[in-house]
XYZ file of C-alpha atoms in Angstrom:
354
model
C -107.120 192.778 76.049
C -104.170 190.473 76.701
C -101.239 191.592 78.843
C -98.293 192.943 76.871
C -94.910 194.634 77.145
C -93.964 197.513 74.864
C -90.432 198.944 74.681
C -90.069 202.189 72.745
C -86.702 202.801 71.116
C -85.258 206.320 71.439
C -84.391 208.317 68.349
C -85.038 211.583 66.570
C -86.871 211.598 63.223
C -86.926 214.514 60.781
C -89.486 213.863 58.038
C -90.531 215.902 55.004
C -89.308 217.434 51.761
C -86.093 219.444 51.718
C -85.163 218.211 55.185
C -81.597 217.478 54.060
C -81.006 221.196 54.630
C -81.132 220.446 58.353
C -78.208 218.035 58.255
C -75.656 220.509 59.615
C -78.042 221.523 62.376
C -78.509 217.901 63.413
C -74.755 217.280 63.372
C -74.303 220.267 65.669
C -76.941 218.919 68.032
C -74.798 215.795 68.386
C -71.628 217.817 68.827
C -70.175 216.271 65.666
C -67.217 218.142 64.169
C -65.376 215.373 62.300
C -67.987 213.223 60.576
C -67.288 210.229 58.370
C -69.831 210.046 55.539
C -70.659 206.569 54.245
C -72.150 205.377 50.951
C -72.030 202.600 48.391
C -69.782 203.094 45.335
C -72.874 203.650 43.175
C -74.082 206.581 45.297
C -70.745 208.295 45.803
C -71.570 211.237 43.517
C -74.959 211.861 45.132
C -73.440 211.602 48.583
C -70.688 214.073 47.734
C -73.381 216.597 46.847
C -75.346 215.933 50.039
C -72.225 216.157 52.176
C -71.786 219.772 51.154
C -74.531 220.619 53.624
C -72.066 219.690 56.363
C -69.348 222.125 55.314
C -66.221 221.782 57.450
C -67.858 219.093 59.596
C -66.830 216.431 57.046
C -63.605 214.649 57.948
C -63.856 212.231 55.028
C -65.973 209.938 52.865
C -65.971 206.146 52.715
C -67.893 205.013 49.590
C -67.451 201.231 49.901
C -70.510 200.034 51.802
C -71.489 196.564 50.611
C -74.607 194.411 50.731
C -74.998 192.138 53.783
C -72.303 194.079 55.716
C -69.255 191.802 55.284
C -66.893 192.145 58.222
C -63.855 192.752 56.005
C -65.437 195.965 54.693
C -66.213 197.048 58.240
C -62.605 196.368 59.240
C -61.345 198.648 56.472
C -63.860 201.342 57.402
C -62.742 201.141 61.025
C -59.197 201.975 59.925
C -60.578 205.108 58.250
C -62.504 206.018 61.404
C -59.323 205.789 63.466
C -57.164 207.609 60.924
C -59.609 210.525 60.652
C -60.464 210.519 64.359
C -64.116 210.657 63.341
C -66.609 211.656 66.025
C -69.792 210.609 64.182
C -70.896 208.604 61.158
C -73.426 209.737 58.563
C -74.941 206.982 56.440
C -76.555 208.023 53.151
C -78.337 205.394 51.066
C -80.115 202.101 51.679
C -79.642 199.111 53.937
C -76.055 198.426 52.878
C -74.837 201.850 53.963
C -76.975 201.881 57.086
C -75.586 198.472 58.004
C -72.013 199.702 57.753
C -72.786 202.721 59.912
C -74.355 200.454 62.508
C -71.340 198.119 62.444
C -69.039 201.056 63.120
C -71.283 202.387 65.887
C -71.449 198.952 67.515
C -67.661 198.888 67.724
C -67.139 202.537 68.717
C -70.455 203.853 70.102
C -70.120 206.837 67.771
C -73.393 208.705 67.132
C -75.115 208.089 63.805
C -77.203 210.166 61.443
C -78.925 208.115 58.740
C -80.344 209.617 55.548
C -82.337 206.857 53.794
C -82.748 206.968 50.022
C -84.652 203.661 49.825
C -87.450 202.051 51.817
C -85.201 199.626 53.718
C -86.442 200.614 57.184
C -83.342 199.276 58.934
C -82.419 202.789 60.024
C -85.152 202.537 62.689
C -83.790 199.385 64.351
C -81.094 198.475 66.895
C -80.375 195.349 64.813
C -77.186 194.616 62.875
C -76.628 191.715 60.494
C -73.015 190.972 59.545
C -71.661 188.382 57.110
C -68.564 186.280 57.716
C -67.535 183.050 55.989
C -70.869 182.553 54.272
C -73.006 183.128 57.367
C -75.001 186.191 58.293
C -75.225 186.729 62.044
C -77.527 189.264 63.679
C -77.172 191.069 66.957
C -79.156 193.719 68.812
C -77.630 196.411 70.996
C -78.528 199.994 71.995
C -75.296 201.229 70.381
C -76.577 200.027 66.996
C -79.677 202.260 66.970
C -79.060 205.518 65.052
C -79.564 208.719 67.019
C -81.083 210.703 64.145
C -82.926 209.777 60.941
C -83.476 212.426 58.284
C -86.186 211.375 55.847
C -86.211 213.617 52.788
C -88.848 212.648 50.254
C -86.939 214.553 47.551
C -84.054 212.062 47.772
C -86.345 209.176 46.818
C -87.736 210.696 43.628
C -84.940 209.191 41.521
C -85.136 205.746 43.121
C -85.776 203.361 40.189
C -89.228 201.803 40.121
C -87.847 198.257 40.320
C -85.852 199.075 43.450
C -88.743 201.070 44.895
C -90.921 197.958 44.623
C -88.501 195.443 46.139
C -87.288 197.890 48.772
C -90.897 198.558 49.711
C -91.790 194.855 49.951
C -88.664 194.351 52.059
C -90.057 196.960 54.453
C -93.442 195.233 54.424
C -91.683 192.041 55.554
C -90.595 193.798 58.751
C -94.169 194.683 59.630
C -95.581 191.309 58.599
C -93.339 189.414 60.989
C -93.948 191.941 63.758
C -97.620 190.960 63.682
C -96.838 187.397 64.774
C -93.560 187.898 66.637
C -93.256 186.424 70.105
C -93.142 189.960 71.550
C -96.086 191.229 69.479
C -98.217 193.867 71.181
C -101.184 196.063 70.175
C -99.117 199.232 69.633
C -96.718 197.573 67.216
C -99.559 195.678 65.520
C -101.327 198.977 64.879
C -98.166 200.456 63.377
C -97.483 197.322 61.342
C -100.883 197.322 59.703
C -100.611 201.031 58.942
C -97.131 200.559 57.456
C -98.217 197.693 55.205
C -101.252 199.653 54.037
C -99.195 202.772 53.272
C -96.751 200.846 51.097
C -99.482 198.824 49.418
C -101.165 202.109 48.431
C -98.009 203.882 47.404
C -96.083 201.338 45.335
C -98.601 201.023 42.461
C -98.779 204.819 42.268
C -94.992 205.063 42.139
C -94.914 202.461 39.371
C -97.330 204.611 37.365
C -95.584 207.911 38.169
C -92.180 207.795 39.885
C -92.367 211.567 40.479
C -95.580 211.332 42.528
C -94.449 213.143 45.673
C -97.489 212.171 47.677
C -96.967 208.489 46.922
C -93.240 208.768 47.625
C -94.006 210.380 50.991
C -96.526 207.655 51.797
C -93.999 204.958 50.948
C -91.248 206.563 53.027
C -93.615 206.979 55.966
C -94.714 203.361 55.635
C -91.098 202.196 55.527
C -90.375 204.069 58.749
C -93.358 202.479 60.485
C -92.279 199.035 59.305
C -88.728 199.655 60.493
C -89.953 200.693 63.938
C -91.886 197.421 64.094
C -88.804 195.360 63.284
C -86.763 197.262 65.856
C -89.319 196.814 68.630
C -90.113 193.091 68.478
C -88.388 189.929 67.333
C -87.983 188.262 63.969
C -89.248 184.889 62.774
C -88.965 182.458 59.868
C -88.889 184.944 57.001
C -85.904 186.875 58.321
C -84.121 183.671 59.302
C -84.445 182.369 55.749
C -83.296 185.639 54.204
C -80.317 185.910 56.542
C -79.411 182.333 55.629
C -79.789 182.880 51.877
C -78.001 186.231 51.945
C -75.047 184.852 53.861
C -74.748 181.662 51.817
C -75.335 182.966 48.298
C -74.932 186.761 48.527
C -78.324 187.272 46.877
C -79.527 190.862 46.361
C -81.125 191.857 49.647
C -84.456 193.495 48.811
C -85.346 191.265 45.812
C -84.562 188.193 47.930
C -86.908 189.374 50.707
C -89.566 190.051 48.084
C -89.335 186.537 46.637
C -89.360 184.747 50.002
C -92.005 186.722 51.911
C -95.217 185.241 50.411
C -93.926 181.718 51.019
C -92.936 182.380 54.632
C -96.349 183.941 55.276
C -98.093 180.921 53.751
C -96.036 178.637 55.998
C -97.205 180.513 59.110
C -100.739 181.219 57.941
C -102.643 178.600 59.949
C -100.670 179.354 63.108
C -101.373 183.101 63.082
C -104.948 183.778 61.902
C -105.232 187.214 63.538
C -102.025 188.405 61.880
C -103.245 187.099 58.537
C -106.464 189.082 58.897
C -104.514 192.288 59.510
C -102.203 191.676 56.547
C -105.131 190.904 54.265
C -106.974 194.013 55.416
C -103.915 196.209 54.850
C -103.453 194.793 51.353
C -107.138 194.824 50.447
C -106.819 191.128 49.656
C -108.717 188.023 50.762
C -105.509 186.067 51.336
C -102.379 187.442 53.009
C -99.780 185.263 51.267
C -101.476 185.458 47.884
C -102.010 189.194 48.265
C -98.311 189.755 48.907
C -97.353 187.636 45.905
C -99.855 189.400 43.645
C -98.734 192.853 44.808
C -95.043 192.183 44.185
C -95.390 190.214 40.960
C -97.974 192.650 39.610
C -95.457 195.444 40.046
C -92.839 193.532 38.065
C -90.717 192.111 40.889
C -88.687 188.980 40.236
C -90.279 186.233 42.326
C -87.765 183.460 41.608
C -84.668 182.944 43.744
C -83.178 181.098 40.789
C -83.344 184.296 38.743
C -81.587 186.129 41.586
C -78.614 183.774 41.440
C -79.403 180.972 43.875
C -78.088 177.552 42.765
C -80.600 174.695 42.619
C -78.638 172.574 45.081
C -78.843 175.488 47.511
C -82.418 174.611 48.486
C -81.429 171.615 50.607
C -78.354 173.353 52.003
C -80.307 176.460 53.002
C -83.022 174.392 54.668
C -80.379 172.544 56.648
C -78.667 175.733 57.814
C -81.982 177.397 58.731
C -82.947 174.366 60.811
C -79.576 174.295 62.580
C -80.023 177.578 64.449
C -83.661 178.635 64.055
C -85.301 181.872 65.152
C -88.475 181.606 67.190
C -91.462 181.048 64.896
C -95.199 180.642 65.569
C -95.189 177.358 63.662
C -92.420 174.883 64.469
C -89.939 174.366 61.660
C -90.465 171.139 59.743
C -87.647 170.046 57.465
C -89.773 168.767 54.572
C -92.148 171.749 54.649
C -89.233 174.167 54.838
C -87.525 172.528 51.880
C -90.791 172.709 49.938
C -91.139 176.408 50.857
C -87.658 177.195 49.555
C -88.201 175.132 46.424
C -91.348 177.127 45.647
C -89.494 180.403 46.154
C -86.610 179.099 44.049
C -88.985 178.476 41.148
C -90.969 181.671 41.705
C -94.287 179.890 42.123
C -97.321 181.334 43.849
C -97.240 180.446 47.564
C -98.756 177.149 48.662
C -99.961 176.251 52.146
C -97.691 173.480 53.378
């Protein structure tokens, strides 16, 4: 076995059905008495109901979390934090809400409780991506990692099938890149393969029966594993492209990851044969990139960046920006191949090996 380094991130995970009932208990463990509860505008009603578990521990709600964590939204939320003298933040929802909670914690070091209602997986990472002036910039810091995650399978039963699929493939992307990250190690690789397999099993079952509790639990468990992978090792080409596209064009986060992933995997395929074997095995497919495309498209996901709102002239611009400040990647970035990759994703074609 090769030498490796493994860093485990701290954090408390509560997993099951009905676990939202333990929210007040977890707030008390953190000594939180004046919590600020975060959500997107669309989830405000659901969050108001969940917040009742906190009783008098709620100082206020901020229902304006926004995709890609724009800094102007964070600035407004920080004013609310200061006005309410909040001593903790509770993020309820998907990656947008979790991102806002992380942005606040990065600036204040306030403790966080995250209650995921999607399969984003970002709740398990010390990574924050913020958007300013058309660019999404990521940073990693111990303050960003939430102290507590409460996974309640019951809260995912109403997640629409379309969002379940793209959210799940977004989580898969975390594990896929962990398999060939520069810091890859056997512990994370084991978790990554298990996370991919769990979501690959669960998503078709959820499509057939959104109320399948066993499948929902499997998907949520898989998303957690994938998030741990992302939080423990580095990112590569796929995440660089999605951060570039999200910052430049404000494309919907999970569908964008879903459309790009097969193409990024195809790009790296020859450079990472062992990772490709693990991905293929987890998917039950002969080809990692093709298996990812078939899984997502077979479940009805939109595979075209054009359909998600990307302009055609954005292909060249995105390739240029991705090349300007690249993440580490197992295969060096080549301008023509990268442009071809983005063009294929723009059109929604099956991945090609470039």
